Coordinates of C-alpha atoms and ligand atoms in Angstrom, one line a residue:
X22 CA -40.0 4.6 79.7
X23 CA -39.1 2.5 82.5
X24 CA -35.3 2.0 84.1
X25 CA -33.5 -0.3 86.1
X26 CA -30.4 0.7 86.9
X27 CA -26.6 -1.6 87.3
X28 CA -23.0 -2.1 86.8
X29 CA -22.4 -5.3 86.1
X30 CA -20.0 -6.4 89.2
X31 CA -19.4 -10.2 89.2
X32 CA -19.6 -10.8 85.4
X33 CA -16.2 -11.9 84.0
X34 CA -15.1 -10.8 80.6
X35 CA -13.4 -12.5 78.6
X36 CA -11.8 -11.5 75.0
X37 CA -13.7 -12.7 72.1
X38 CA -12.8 -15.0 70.1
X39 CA -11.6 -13.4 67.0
X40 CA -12.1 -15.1 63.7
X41 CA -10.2 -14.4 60.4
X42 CA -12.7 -16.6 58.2
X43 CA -15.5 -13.6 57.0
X44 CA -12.2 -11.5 55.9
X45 CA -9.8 -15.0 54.5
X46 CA -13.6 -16.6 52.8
X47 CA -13.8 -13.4 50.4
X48 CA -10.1 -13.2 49.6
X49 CA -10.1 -17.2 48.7
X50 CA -13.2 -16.9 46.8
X51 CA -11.3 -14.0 44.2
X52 CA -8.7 -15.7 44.6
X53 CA -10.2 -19.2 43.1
X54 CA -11.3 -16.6 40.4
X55 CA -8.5 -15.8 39.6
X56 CA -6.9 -19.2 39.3
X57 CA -9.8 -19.9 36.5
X58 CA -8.7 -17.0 34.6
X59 CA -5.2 -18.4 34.7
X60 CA -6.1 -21.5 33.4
X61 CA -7.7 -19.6 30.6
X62 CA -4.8 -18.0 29.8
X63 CA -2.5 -20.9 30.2
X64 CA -4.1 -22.5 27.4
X65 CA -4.4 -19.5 24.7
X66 CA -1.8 -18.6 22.4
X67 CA -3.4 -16.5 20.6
X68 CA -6.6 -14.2 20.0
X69 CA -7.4 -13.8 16.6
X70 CA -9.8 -11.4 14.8
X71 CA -13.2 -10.8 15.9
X72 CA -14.4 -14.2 16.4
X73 CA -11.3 -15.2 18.3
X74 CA -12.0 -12.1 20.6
X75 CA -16.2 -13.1 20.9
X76 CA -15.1 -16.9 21.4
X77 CA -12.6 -16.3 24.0
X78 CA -14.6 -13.9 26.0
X79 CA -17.3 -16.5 26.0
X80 CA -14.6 -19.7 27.4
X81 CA -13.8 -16.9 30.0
X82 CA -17.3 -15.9 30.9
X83 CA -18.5 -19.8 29.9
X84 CA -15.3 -20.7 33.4
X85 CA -16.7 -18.1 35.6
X86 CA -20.0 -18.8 35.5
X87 CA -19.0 -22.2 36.5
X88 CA -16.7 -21.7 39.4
X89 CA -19.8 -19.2 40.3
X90 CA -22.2 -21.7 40.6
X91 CA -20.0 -24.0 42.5
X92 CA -19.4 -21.0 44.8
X93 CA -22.8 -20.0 45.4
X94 CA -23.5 -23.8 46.4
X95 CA -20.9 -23.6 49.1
X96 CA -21.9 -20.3 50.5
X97 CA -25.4 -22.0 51.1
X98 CA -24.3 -25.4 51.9
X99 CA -24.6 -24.3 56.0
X100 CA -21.1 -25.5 56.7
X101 CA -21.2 -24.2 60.7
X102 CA -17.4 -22.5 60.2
X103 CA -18.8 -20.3 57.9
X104 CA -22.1 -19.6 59.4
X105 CA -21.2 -18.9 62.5
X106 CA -18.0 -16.5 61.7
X107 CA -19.7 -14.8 59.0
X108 CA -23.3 -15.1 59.6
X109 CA -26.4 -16.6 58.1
X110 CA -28.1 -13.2 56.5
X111 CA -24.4 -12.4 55.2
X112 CA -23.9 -15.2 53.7
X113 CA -27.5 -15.1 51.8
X114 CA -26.6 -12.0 50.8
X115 CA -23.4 -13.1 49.3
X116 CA -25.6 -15.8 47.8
X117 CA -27.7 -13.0 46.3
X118 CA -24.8 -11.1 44.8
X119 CA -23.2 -14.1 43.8
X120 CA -26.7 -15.1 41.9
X121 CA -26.7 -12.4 40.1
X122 CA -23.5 -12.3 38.9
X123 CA -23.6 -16.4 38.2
X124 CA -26.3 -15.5 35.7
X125 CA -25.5 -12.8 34.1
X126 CA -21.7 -14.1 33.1
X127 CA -23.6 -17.7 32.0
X128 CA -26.2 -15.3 29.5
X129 CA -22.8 -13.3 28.4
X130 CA -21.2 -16.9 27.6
X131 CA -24.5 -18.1 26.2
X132 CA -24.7 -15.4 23.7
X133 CA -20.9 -14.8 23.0
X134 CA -20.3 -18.3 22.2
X135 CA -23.0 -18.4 19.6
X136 CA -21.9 -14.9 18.1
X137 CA -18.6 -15.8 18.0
X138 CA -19.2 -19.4 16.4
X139 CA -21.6 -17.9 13.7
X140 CA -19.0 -15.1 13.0
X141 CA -16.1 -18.8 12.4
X142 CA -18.4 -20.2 10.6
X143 CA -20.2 -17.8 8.5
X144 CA -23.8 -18.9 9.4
X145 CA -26.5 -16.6 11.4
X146 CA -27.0 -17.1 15.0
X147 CA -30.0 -19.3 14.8
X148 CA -29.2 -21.7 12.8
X149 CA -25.4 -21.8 14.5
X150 CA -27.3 -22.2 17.9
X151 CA -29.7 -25.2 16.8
X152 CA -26.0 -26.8 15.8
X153 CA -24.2 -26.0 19.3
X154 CA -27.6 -27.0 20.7
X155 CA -28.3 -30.3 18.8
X156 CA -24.8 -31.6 18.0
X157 CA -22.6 -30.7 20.8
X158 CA -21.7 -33.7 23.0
X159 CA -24.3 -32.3 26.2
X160 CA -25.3 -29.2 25.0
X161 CA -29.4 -30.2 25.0
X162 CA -28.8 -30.8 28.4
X163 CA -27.1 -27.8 29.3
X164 CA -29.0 -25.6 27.3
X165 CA -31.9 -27.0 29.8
X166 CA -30.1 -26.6 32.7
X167 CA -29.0 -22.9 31.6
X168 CA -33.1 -22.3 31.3
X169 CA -33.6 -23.7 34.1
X170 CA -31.3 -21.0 36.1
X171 CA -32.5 -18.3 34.1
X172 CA -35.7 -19.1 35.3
X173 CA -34.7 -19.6 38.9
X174 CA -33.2 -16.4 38.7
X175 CA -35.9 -14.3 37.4
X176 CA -38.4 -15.7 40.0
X177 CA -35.9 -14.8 42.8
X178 CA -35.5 -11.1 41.1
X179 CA -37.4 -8.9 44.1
X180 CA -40.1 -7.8 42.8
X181 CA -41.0 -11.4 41.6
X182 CA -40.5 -12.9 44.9
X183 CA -42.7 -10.5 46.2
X184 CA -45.5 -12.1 44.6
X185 CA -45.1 -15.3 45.8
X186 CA -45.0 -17.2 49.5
X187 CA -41.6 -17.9 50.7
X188 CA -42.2 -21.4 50.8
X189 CA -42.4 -21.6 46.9
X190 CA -39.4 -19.3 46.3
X191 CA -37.2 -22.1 48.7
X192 CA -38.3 -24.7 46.9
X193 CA -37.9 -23.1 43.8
X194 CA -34.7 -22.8 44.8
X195 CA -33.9 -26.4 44.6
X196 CA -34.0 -26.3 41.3
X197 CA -30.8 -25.1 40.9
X198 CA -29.2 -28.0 41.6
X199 CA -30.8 -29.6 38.8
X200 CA -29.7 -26.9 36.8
X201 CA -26.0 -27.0 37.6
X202 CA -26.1 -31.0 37.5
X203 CA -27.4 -30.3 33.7
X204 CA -24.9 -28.2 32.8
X205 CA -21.8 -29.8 34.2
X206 CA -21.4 -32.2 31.6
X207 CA -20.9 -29.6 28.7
X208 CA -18.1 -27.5 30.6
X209 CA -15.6 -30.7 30.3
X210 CA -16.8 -32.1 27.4
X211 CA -16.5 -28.8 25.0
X212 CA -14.7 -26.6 27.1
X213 CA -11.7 -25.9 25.4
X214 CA -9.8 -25.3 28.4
X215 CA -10.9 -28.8 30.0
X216 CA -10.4 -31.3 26.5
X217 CA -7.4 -32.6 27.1
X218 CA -6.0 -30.9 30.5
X219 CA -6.1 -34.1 32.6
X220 CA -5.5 -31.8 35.9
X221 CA -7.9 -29.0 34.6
X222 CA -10.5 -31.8 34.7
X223 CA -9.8 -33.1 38.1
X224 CA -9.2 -29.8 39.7
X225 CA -13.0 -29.2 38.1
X226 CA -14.5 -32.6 39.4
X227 CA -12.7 -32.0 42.8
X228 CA -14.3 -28.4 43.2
X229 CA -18.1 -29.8 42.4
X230 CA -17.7 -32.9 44.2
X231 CA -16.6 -31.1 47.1
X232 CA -19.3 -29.0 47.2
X233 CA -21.9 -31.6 46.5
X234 CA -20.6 -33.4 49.7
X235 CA -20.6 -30.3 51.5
X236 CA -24.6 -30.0 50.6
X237 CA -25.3 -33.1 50.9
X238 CA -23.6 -33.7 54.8
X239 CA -24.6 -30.3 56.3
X240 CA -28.1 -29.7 54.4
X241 CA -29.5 -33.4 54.9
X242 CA -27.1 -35.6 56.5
X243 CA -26.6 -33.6 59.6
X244 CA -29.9 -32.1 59.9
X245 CA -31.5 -36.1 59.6
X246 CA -28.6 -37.4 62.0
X247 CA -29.6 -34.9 64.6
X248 CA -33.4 -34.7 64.2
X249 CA -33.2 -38.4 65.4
X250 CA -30.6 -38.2 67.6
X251 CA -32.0 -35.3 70.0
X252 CA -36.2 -36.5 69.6
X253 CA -37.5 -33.0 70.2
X254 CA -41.0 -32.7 71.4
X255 CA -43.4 -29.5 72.4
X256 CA -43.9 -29.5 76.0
X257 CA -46.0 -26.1 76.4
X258 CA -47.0 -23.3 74.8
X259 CA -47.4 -20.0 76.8
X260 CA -48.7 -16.5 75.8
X261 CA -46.4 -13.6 77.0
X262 CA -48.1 -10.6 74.5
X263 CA -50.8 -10.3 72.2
X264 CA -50.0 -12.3 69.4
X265 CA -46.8 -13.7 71.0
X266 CA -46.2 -17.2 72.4
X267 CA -43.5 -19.0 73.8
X268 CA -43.0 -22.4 72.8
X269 CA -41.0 -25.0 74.8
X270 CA -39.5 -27.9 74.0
X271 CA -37.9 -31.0 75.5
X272 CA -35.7 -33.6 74.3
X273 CA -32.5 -35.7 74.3
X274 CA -28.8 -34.9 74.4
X275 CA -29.6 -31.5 73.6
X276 CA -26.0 -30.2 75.5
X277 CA -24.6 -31.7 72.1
X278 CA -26.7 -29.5 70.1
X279 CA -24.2 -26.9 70.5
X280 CA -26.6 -23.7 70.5
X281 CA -24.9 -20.2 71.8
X282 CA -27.4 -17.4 72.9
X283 CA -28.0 -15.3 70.0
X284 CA -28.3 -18.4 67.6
X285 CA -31.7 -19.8 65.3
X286 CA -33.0 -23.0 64.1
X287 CA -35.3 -23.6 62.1
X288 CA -38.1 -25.3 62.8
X289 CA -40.6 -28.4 62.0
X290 CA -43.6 -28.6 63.6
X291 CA -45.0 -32.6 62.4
X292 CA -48.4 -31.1 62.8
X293 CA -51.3 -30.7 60.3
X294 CA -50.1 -27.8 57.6
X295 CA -46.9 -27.4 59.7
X296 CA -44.6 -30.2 58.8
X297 CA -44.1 -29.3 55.1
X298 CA -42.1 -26.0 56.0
X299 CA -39.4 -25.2 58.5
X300 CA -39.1 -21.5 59.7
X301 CA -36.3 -19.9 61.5
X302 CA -37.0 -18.9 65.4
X303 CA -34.3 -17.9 68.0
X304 CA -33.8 -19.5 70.7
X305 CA -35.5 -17.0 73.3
X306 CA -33.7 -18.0 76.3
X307 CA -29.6 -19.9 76.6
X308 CA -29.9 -23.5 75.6
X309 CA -30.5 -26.5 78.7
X310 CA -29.3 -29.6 78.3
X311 CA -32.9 -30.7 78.3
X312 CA -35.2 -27.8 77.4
X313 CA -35.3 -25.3 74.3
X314 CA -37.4 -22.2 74.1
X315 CA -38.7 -20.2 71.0
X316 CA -40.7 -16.9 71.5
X317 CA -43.0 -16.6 68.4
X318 CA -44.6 -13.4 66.9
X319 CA -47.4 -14.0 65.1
X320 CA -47.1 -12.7 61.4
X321 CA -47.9 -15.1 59.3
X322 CA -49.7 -18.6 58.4
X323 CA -46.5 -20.6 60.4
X324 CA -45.9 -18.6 63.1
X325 CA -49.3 -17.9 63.9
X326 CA -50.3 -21.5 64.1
X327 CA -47.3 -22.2 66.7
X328 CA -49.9 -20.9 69.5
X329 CA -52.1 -23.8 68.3
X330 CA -49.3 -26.3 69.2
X331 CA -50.5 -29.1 71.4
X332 CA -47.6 -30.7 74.2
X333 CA -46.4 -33.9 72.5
X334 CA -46.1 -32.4 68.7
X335 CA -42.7 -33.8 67.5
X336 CA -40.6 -31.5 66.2
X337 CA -37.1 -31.6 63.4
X338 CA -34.8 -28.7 64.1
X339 CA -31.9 -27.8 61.7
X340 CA -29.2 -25.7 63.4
X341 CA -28.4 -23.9 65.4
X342 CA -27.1 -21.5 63.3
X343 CA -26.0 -17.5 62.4
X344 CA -23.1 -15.9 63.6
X345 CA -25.2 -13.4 66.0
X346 CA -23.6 -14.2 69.2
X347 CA -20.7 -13.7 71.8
X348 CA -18.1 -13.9 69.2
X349 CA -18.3 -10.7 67.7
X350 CA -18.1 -8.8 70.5
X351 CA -14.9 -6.6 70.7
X352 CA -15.4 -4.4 73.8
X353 CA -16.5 -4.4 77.3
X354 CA -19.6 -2.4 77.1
X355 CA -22.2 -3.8 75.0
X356 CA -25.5 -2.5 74.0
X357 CA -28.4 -4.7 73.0
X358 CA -31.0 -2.7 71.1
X359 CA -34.1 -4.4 70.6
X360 CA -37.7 -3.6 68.5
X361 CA -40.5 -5.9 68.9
X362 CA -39.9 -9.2 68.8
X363 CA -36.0 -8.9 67.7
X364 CA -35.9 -9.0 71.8
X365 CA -35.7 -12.9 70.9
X366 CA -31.7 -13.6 70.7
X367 CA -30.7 -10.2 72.9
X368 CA -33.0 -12.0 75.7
X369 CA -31.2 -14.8 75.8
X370 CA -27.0 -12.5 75.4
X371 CA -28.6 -10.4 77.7
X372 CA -28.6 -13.3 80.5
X373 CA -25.5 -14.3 79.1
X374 CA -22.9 -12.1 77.5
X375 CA -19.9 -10.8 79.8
X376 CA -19.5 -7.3 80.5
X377 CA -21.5 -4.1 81.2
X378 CA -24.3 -4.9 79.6
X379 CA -27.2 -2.5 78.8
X380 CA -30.3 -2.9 76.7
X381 CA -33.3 -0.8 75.1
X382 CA -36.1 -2.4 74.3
X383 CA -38.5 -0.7 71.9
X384 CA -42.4 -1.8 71.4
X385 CA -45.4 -0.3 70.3
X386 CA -47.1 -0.5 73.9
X387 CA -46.4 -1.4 77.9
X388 CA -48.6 -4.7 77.1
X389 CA -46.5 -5.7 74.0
X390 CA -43.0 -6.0 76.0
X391 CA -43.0 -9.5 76.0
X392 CA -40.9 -11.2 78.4
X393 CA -40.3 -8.2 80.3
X394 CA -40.5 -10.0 83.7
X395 CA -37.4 -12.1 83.6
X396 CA -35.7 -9.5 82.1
X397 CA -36.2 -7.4 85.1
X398 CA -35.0 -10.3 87.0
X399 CA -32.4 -10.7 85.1
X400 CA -31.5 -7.0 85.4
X401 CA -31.7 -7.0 88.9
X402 CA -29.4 -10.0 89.4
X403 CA -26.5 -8.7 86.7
X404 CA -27.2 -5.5 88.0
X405 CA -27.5 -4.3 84.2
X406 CA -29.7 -1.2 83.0
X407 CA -32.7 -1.9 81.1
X408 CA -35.0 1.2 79.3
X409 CA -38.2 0.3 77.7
X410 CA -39.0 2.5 75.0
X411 CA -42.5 2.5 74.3
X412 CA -43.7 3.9 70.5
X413 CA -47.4 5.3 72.6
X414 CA -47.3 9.2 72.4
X415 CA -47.7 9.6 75.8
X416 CA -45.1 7.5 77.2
X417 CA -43.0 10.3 75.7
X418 CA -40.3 8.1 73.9
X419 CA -37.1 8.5 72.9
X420 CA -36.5 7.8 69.3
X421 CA -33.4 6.3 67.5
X422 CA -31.8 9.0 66.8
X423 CA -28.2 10.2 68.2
X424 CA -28.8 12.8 70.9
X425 CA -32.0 10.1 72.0
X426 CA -29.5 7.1 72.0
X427 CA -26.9 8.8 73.9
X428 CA -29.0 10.5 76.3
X429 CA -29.9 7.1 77.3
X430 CA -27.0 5.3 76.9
X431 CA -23.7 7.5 78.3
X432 CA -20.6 6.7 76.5
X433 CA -22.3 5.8 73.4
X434 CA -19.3 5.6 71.0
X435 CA -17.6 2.9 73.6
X436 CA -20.1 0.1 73.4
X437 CA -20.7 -3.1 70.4
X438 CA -24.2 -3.0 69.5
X439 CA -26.2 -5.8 69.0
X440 CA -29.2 -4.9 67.1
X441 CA -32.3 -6.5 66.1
X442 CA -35.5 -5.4 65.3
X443 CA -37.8 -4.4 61.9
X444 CA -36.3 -3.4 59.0
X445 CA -37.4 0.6 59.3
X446 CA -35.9 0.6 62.9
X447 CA -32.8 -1.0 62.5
X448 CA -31.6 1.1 59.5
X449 CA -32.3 4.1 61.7
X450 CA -30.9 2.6 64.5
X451 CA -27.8 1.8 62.3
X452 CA -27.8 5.5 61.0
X453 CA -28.4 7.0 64.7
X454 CA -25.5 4.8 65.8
X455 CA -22.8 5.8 63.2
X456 CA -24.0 9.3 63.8
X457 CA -23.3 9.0 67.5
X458 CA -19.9 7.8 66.9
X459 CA -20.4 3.8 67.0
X460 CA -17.9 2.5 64.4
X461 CA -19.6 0.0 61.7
X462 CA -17.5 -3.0 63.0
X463 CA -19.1 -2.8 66.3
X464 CA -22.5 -2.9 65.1
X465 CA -23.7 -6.2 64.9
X466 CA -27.6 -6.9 63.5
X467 CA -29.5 -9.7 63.0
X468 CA -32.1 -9.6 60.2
X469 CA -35.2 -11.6 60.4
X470 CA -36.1 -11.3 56.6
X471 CA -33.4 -13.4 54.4
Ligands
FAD1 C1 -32.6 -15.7 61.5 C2 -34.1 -15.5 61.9 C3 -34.5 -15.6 63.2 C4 -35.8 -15.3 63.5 N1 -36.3 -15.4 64.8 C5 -37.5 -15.1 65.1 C6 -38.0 -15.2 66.4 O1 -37.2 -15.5 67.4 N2 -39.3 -14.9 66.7 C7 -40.2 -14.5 65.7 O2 -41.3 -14.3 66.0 N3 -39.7 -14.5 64.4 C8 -38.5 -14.7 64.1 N4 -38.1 -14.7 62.8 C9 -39.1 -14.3 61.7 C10 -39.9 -15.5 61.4 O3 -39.1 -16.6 60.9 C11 -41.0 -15.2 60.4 O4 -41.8 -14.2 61.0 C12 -41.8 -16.4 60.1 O5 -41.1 -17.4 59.6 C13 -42.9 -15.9 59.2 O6 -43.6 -17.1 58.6 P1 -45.2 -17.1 58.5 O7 -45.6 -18.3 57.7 O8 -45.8 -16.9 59.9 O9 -45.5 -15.7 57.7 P2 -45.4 -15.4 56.2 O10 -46.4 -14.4 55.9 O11 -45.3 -16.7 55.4 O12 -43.9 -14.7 56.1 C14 -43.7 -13.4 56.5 C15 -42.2 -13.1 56.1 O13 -41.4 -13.9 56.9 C16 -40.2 -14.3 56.2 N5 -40.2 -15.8 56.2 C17 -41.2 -16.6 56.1 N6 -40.8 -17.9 56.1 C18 -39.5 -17.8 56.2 C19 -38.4 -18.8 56.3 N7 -38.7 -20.1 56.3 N8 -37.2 -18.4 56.4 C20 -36.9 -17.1 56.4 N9 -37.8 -16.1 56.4 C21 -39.1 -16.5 56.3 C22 -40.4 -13.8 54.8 O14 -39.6 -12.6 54.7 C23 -41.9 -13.5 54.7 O15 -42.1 -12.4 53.8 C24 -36.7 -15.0 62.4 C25 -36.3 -14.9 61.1 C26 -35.0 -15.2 60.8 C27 -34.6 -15.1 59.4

């Protein structure tokens, strides 16, 4: 373990900016929810008998799954107010939740619908779902679009996903919006609650058209606008530890790109077997007004190729995005906590985030600290503390736990954390920290797996 010692004198801090949108976006998703179920209830007199209760429970379900699906669009529509307030791995795993709950209410309204039809009209299920199916104005095509999310879902399930590159599962993905365009049409056209309710029906059209502009601006307009507007190209590619490289990049009117320390992109490299995929990198350094930088761990087919990179390689970046930055922090002392190549977004806070700033940096070995000399030099002019903590028996490390965090980092409780790292370090990181005092709202991690 190495140190280099501070106090940050000369470094200004300022109050974050505090943002109400990751506790508001929750409260106006339930409450949207909520408004469905009202119009439900608006428009039911009564519930009669068995059938009345199966029917009505499937127009409820049959509602939410709707205004799910419309929901889960937004959350991943990468509007930049609710990326960078509640963050991008948050918000996926909203969309997770969301997913799941989006498919099993549209199976619950699948099968109660049937049931309760069958039960009206005295006939069994099958040949009462051929009827729904094949005689309902739109039914063929939302029964395909209902398969179609079923299917969507399954493959995303874990242990399916899994199985397959994550290229596939994205693009798999896309099929969902096939699927909700095929079963739009049957909501309005045999929803009870819609058939006739002029302002039911235009409240409905205004919530997916909104939505579909919100994909359609911030997933390909924006991303298209900016990939021609800022003409990124590769202008090097160095090593800085075994298997890591850092690749930088030039191009125009990048001050307009907007990119705070502690943010990703994600990146296309218009090279051979490269351009087809975009994969999310942090920027590894604070954003120039004419030069980028990405520090790449190699891990896989994409990110191993980016040492391969030759200068001139165009490049499309979406972003920047995730909520990972200056905003969240709350207090004056701040603690960056690194593993591996998680150093990425706390190199580039660590130059720039206010306040007494200290960070641990964890690797396997002396020769895998990548970047290590300008964060010395940075250090030394911040005057901030640095400890590398090294996995190698014989550098006698610290681990993550409390008494091992707080021997190195006095005042523990006091600091927000900004974490980043593997999976099996940060969850005992997260552990060590709450045991040590650190309340959960100051500990802010970034996860490199969505
Ligand atoms: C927000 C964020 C920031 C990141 N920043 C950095 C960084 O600064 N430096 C760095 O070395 N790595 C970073 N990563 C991880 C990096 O994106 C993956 O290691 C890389 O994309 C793996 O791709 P591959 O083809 O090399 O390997 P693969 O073997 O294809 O993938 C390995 C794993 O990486 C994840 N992954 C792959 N492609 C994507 C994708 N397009 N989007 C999200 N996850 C994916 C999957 O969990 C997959 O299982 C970041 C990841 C995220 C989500």
């Amino acid at each position: 373990m190495f140190t280099t010692t501070r106090s940050s004198r000369g470094m200004r801090h300022r109050r974050p900016r505090h943002s109400a949108v990751p506790f508001l976006a929750p409260l106006l998703i339930w409450a949207g929810a909520a408004g469905v179920l009202a119009l439900w209830w608006s428009d039911t007199t009564a519930v009669v008998g068995p059938a009345g209760w199966l029917t009505g429970a499937g127009r409820i379900t049959g509602l939410l799954a709707g205004y799910a699906c419309a929901v889960l669009l937004a959350l991943m529509a990468r509007v930049p107010l609710l990326d960078h307030t509640i963050g991008t791995d948050r918000l996926a795993r909203w969309h997770a939740f969301g997913g799941r709950c989006a498919i099993s209410l549209a199976l619950a309204h699948t099968l109660l619908v049937i049931w309760g039809y069958s039960l009206t009209s005295h006939t069994n299920v099958v040949s009462q779902t051929s009827t729904l199916v094949l005689h309902y104005p739109d039914l063929l095509k939302g029964t395909a679009g209902f398969l179609l999310f079923l299917a969507t879902g399954v493959l995303s399930a874990r242990a399916a996903r899994r199985r397959m590159s994550y290229e596939t599962w994205h693009y798999l993905h896309f099929a969902t919006y096939l699927a909700v365009f095929l079963t739009f049409g049957h909501q309005l056209s045999n929803g009870a609650d819609f058939v006739g309710n002029r302002s039911a029906q235009i409240a409905w059209y205004t919530l997916f058209l909104g939505v579909a502009a919100l994909v359609a601006w911030y997933r390909f307009a924006v991303p298209l606008r900016r990939g021609l507007r800022h003409r990124l190209r590769v202008t090097a590619v160095h090593p800085e530890a075994p298997g890591v490289v850092s690749v930088h990049l030039t191009g125009e009117h990048l001050d307009e790109l907007g990119g705070e320390p502690g943010q990703f992109l994600r990146w296309r490299f218009m090279s051979r077997g490269l351009w087809w995929t975009a994969n999310p990198y942090s920027l590894s350094a604070p954003a120039h007004p004419s030069h980028l930088r990405i520090t790449v761990k190699s891990a896989g087919g994409h990110s191993a190729a980016l040492g391969r990179l030759t200068p001139g390689t165009r490049v499309w970046a979406e972003g920047p995005y995730g909520g990972f930055t200056a905003n969240r922090r709350s207090a004056f002392k701040i603690l960056l906590l690194a593993g591996g190549v998680g150093i990425t977004p706390l190199r580039a806070l660590f130059e720039t985030l206010p306040g007494q700033v200290t960070l641990v940096y964890r690797a396997r070995r002396t020769e895998d600290l990548a970047l290590r000399a300008e964060i010395d030099a940075i250090a030394a002019c911040r005057r901030a503390t640095v400890h590398y903590v090294l996995d190698e028996p014989a550098a006698g490390s610290a681990h993550f736990t409390p008494q091992g965090l707080a021997a190195l980092v006095p005042d523990l409780a006091a600091h927000d954390v900004y974490l980043c790292g593997p999976p099996g370090m940060t969850q005992s990181a997260i552990q060590a920290l709450r045991d040590a005092g650190v309340p959960a709202r100051r500990i802010h991690h970034e996860s490199f797996a969505f």
